[in-house]
PDB file of C-alpha atoms in Angstrom:
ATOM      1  CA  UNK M   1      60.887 109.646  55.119  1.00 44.00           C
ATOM      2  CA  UNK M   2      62.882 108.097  52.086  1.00 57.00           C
ATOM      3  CA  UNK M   3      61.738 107.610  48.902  1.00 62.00           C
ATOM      4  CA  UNK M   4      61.039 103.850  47.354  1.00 68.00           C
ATOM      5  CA  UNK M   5      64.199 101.771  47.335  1.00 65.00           C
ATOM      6  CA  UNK M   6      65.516 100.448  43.910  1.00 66.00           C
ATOM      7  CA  UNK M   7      67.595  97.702  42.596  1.00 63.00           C
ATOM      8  CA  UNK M   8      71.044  99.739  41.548  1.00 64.00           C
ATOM      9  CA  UNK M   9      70.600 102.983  42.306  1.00 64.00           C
ATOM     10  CA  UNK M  10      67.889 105.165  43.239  1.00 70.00           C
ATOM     11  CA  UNK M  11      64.170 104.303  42.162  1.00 78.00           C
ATOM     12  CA  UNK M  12      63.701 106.731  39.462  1.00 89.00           C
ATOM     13  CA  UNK M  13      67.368 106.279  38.020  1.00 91.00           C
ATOM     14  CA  UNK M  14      66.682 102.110  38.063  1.00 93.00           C
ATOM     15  CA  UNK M  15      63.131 103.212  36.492  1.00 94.00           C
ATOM     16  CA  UNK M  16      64.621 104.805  33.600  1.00 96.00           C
ATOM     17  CA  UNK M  17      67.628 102.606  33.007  1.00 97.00           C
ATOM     18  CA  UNK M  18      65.425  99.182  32.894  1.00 97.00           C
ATOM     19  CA  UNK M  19      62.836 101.274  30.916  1.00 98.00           C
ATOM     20  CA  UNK M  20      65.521 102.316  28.290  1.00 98.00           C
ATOM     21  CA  UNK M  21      67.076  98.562  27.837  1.00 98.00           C
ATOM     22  CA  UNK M  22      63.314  97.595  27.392  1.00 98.00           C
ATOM     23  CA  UNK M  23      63.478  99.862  24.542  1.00 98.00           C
ATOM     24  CA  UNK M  24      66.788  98.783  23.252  1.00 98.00           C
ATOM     25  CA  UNK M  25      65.906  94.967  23.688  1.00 98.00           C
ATOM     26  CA  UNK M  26      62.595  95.550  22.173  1.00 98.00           C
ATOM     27  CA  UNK M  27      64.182  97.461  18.979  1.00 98.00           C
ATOM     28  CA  UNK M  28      67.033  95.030  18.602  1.00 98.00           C
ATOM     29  CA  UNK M  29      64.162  92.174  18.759  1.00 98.00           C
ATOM     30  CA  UNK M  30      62.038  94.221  15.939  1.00 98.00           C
ATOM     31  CA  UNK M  31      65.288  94.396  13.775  1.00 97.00           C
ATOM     32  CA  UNK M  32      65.923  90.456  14.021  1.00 97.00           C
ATOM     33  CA  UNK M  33      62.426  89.745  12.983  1.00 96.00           C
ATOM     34  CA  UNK M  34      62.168  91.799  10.114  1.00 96.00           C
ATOM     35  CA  UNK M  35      66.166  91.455   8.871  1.00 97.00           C
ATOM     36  CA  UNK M  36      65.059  87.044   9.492  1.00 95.00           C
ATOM     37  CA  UNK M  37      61.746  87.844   7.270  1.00 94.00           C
ATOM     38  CA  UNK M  38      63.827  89.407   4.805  1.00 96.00           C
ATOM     39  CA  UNK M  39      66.311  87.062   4.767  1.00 96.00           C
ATOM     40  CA  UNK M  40      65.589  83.471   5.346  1.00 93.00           C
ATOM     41  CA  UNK M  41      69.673  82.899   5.508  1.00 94.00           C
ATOM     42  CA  UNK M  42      70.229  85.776   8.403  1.00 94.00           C
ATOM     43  CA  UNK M  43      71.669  84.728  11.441  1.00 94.00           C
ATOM     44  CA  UNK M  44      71.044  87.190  14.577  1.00 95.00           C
ATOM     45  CA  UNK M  45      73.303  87.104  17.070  1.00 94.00           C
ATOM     46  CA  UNK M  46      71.243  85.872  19.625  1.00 94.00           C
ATOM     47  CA  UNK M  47      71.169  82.708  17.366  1.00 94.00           C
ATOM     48  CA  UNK M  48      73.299  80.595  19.890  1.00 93.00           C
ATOM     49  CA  UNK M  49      72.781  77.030  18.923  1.00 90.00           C
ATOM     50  CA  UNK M  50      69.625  74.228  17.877  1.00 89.00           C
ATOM     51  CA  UNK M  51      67.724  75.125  20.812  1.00 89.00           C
ATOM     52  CA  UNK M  52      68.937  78.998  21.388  1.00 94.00           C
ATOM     53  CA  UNK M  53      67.384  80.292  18.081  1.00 94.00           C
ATOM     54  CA  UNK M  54      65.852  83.715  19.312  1.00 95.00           C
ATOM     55  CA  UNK M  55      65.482  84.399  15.267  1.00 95.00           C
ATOM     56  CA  UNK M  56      63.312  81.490  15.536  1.00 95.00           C
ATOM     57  CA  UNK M  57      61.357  82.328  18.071  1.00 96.00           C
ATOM     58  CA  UNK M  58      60.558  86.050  17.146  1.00 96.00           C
ATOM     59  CA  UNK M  59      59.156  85.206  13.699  1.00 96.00           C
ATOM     60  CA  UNK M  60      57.219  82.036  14.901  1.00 96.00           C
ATOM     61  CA  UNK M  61      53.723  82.107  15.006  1.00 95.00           C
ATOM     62  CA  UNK M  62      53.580  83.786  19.147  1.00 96.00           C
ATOM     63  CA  UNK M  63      55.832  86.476  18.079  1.00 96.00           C
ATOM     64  CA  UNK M  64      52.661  88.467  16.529  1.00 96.00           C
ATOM     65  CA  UNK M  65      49.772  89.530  19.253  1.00 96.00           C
ATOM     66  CA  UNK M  66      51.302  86.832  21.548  1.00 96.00           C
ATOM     67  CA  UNK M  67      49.991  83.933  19.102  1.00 94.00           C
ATOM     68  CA  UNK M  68      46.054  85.165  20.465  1.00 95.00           C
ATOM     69  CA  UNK M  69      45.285  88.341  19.020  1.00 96.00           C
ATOM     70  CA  UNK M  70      45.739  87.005  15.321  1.00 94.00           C
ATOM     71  CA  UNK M  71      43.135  84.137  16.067  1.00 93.00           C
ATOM     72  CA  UNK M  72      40.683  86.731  17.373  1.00 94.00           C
ATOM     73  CA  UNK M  73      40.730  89.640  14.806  1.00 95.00           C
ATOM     74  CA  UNK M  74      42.715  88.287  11.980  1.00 93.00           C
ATOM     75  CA  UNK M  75      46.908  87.892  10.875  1.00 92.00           C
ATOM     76  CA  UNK M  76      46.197  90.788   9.261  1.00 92.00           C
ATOM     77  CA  UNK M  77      44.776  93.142  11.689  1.00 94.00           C
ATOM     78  CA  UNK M  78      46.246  96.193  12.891  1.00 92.00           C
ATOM     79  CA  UNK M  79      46.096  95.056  16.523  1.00 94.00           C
ATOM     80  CA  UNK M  80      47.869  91.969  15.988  1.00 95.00           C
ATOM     81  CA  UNK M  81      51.461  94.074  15.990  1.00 96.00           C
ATOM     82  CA  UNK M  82      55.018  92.304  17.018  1.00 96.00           C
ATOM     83  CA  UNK M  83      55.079  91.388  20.340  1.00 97.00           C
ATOM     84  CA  UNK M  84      58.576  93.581  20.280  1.00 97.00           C
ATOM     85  CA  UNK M  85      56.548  96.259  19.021  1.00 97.00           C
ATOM     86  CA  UNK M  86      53.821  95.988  22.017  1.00 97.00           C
ATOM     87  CA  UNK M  87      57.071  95.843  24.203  1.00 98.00           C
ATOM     88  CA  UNK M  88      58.543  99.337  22.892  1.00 98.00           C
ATOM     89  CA  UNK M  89      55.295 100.872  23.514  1.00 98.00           C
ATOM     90  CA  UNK M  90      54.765  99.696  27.089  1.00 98.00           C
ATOM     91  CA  UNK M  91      58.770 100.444  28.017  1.00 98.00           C
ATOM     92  CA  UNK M  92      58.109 104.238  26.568  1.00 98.00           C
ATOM     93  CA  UNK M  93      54.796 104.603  28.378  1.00 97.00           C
ATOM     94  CA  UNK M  94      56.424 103.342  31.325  1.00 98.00           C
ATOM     95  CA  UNK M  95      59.651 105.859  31.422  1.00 97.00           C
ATOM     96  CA  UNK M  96      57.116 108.596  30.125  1.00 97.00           C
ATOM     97  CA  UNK M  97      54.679 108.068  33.351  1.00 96.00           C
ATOM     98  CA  UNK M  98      57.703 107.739  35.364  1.00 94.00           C
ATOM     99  CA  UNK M  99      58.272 110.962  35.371  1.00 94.00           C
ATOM    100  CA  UNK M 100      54.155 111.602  36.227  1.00 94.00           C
ATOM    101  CA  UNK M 101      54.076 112.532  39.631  1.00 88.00           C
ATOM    102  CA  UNK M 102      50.303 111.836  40.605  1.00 94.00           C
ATOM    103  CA  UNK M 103      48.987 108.778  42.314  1.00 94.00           C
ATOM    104  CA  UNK M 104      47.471 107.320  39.415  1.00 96.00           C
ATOM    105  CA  UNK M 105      50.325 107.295  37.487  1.00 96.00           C
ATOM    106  CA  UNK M 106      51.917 105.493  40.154  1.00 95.00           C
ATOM    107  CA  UNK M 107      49.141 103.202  40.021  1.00 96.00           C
ATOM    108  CA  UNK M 108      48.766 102.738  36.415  1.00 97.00           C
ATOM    109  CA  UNK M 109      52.887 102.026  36.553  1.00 97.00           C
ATOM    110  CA  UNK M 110      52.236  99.150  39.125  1.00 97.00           C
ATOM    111  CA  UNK M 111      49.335  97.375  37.428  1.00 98.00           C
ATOM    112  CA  UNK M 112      50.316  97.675  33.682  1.00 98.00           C
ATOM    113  CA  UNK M 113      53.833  96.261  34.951  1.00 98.00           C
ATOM    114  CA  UNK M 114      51.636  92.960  36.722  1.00 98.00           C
ATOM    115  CA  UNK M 115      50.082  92.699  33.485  1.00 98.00           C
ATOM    116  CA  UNK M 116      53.390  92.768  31.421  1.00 98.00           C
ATOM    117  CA  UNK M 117      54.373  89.893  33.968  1.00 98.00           C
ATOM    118  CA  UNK M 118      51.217  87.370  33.444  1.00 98.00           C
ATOM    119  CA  UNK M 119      52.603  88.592  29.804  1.00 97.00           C
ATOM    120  CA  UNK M 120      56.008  87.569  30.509  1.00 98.00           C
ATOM    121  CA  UNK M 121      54.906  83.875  32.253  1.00 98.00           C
ATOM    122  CA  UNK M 122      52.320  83.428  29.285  1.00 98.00           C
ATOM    123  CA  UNK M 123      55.215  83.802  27.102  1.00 97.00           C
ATOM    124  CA  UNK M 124      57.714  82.082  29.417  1.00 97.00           C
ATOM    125  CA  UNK M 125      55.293  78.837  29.199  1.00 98.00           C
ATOM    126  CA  UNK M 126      55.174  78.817  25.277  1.00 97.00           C
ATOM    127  CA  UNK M 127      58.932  79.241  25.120  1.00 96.00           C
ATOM    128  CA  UNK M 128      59.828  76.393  26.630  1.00 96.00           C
ATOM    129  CA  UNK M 129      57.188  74.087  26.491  1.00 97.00           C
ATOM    130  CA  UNK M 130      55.399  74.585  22.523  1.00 96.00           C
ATOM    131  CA  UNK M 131      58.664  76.503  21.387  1.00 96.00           C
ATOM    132  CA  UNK M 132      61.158  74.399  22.889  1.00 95.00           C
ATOM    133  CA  UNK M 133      63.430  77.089  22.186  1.00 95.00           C
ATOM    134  CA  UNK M 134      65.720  79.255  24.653  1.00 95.00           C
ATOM    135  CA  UNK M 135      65.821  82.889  23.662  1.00 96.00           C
ATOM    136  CA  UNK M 136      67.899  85.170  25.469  1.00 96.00           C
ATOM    137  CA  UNK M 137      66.257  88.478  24.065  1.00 97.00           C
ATOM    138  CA  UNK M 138      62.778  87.079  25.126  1.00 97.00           C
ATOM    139  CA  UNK M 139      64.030  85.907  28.424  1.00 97.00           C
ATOM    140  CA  UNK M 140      65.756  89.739  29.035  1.00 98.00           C
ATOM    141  CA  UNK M 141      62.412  91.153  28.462  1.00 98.00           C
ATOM    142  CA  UNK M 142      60.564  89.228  30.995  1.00 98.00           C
ATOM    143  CA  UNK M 143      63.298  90.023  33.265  1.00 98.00           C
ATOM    144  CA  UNK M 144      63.625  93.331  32.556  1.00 98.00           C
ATOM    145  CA  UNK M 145      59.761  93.307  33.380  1.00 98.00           C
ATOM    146  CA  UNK M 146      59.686  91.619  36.482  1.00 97.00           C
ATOM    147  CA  UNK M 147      62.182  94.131  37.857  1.00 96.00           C
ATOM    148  CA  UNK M 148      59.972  97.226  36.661  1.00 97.00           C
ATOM    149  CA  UNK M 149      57.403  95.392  38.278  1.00 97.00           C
ATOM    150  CA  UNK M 150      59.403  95.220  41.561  1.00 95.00           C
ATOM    151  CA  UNK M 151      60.257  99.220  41.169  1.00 94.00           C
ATOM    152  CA  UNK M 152      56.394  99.857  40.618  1.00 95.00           C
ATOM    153  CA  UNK M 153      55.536  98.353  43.510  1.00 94.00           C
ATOM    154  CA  UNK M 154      57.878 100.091  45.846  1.00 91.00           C
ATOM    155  CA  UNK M 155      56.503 103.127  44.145  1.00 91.00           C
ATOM    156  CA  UNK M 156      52.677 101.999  44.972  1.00 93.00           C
ATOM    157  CA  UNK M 157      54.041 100.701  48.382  1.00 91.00           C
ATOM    158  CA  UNK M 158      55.877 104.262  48.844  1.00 86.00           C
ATOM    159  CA  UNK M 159      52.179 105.848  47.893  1.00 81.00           C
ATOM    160  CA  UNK M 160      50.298 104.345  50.304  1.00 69.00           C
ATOM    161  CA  UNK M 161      52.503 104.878  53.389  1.00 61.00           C
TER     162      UNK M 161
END
């Protein structure tokens, strides 16, 4: 019996290489927002045009605790981090239980990547309709996470069978 299938090679290699650019996206997307708080004038390169400001849209007010957690427990509240930040953390936990051969790693892979997907749509919808922005590091997140998603659930399929 063969293992899950993945996307460009092997499960586990595709796990690791989509979890890693998660990591780099999310870091690169942590820089822009604090080099654009620093500097008003600073012009990431993701800056493509009016409407394809990603330095826009990770300082506006949805970049922090996905524009929720800040309403709930304050701006200045530990738990409302960067969105990018959240996104590091999940990407590392996700390559680190990766590697977690048990069945409820597999199944805390598979479900924590459905939830980083209703994530991913939440954030999709305020993009483009309260945002009215197109940003290409936000939009490589959310499909970077819908392809972990895919791997986790060959891996959940794969545990099952």
């Amino acid at each position: 019996m063969s293992g899950p299938s993945g996307l460009l090679f092997h499960n586990p290699v595709d796990h690791v290489l989509f979890n890693i650019l998660g990591i780099a996206v999310s870091l690169y997307a942590l820089y822009v927002e604090v080099r654009k708080h620093k500097d008003k004038d600073y012009k990431a390169l993701c800056d493509l045009g009016e409407n394809m400001q990603c330095s826009r849209v990770l300082t506006s007010e949805y970049s922090k605790g996905f524009g929720i957690v800040g309403l709930l427990v304050g701006k200045e509240h530990f738990l409302n981090a960067p969105n990018c930040v959240v996104g590091a953390g999940f990407y590392a936990l996700q390559l680190t239980l990766g590697f977690v051969h048990h069945p409820l790693a597999v199944q805390a892979l598979f479900y924590t990547s459905v939830i980083s997907v209703i994530g991913s749509l939440y954030l999709a919808y305020i993009l483009a309709f309260k945002l009215k922005d197109l940003c290409l590091v936000c939009i490589t997140t959310y499909l970077i996470n819908g392809v972990l998603m895919y791997l986790n659930y060959q891996k959940f399929v794969h545990l099952g069978s």
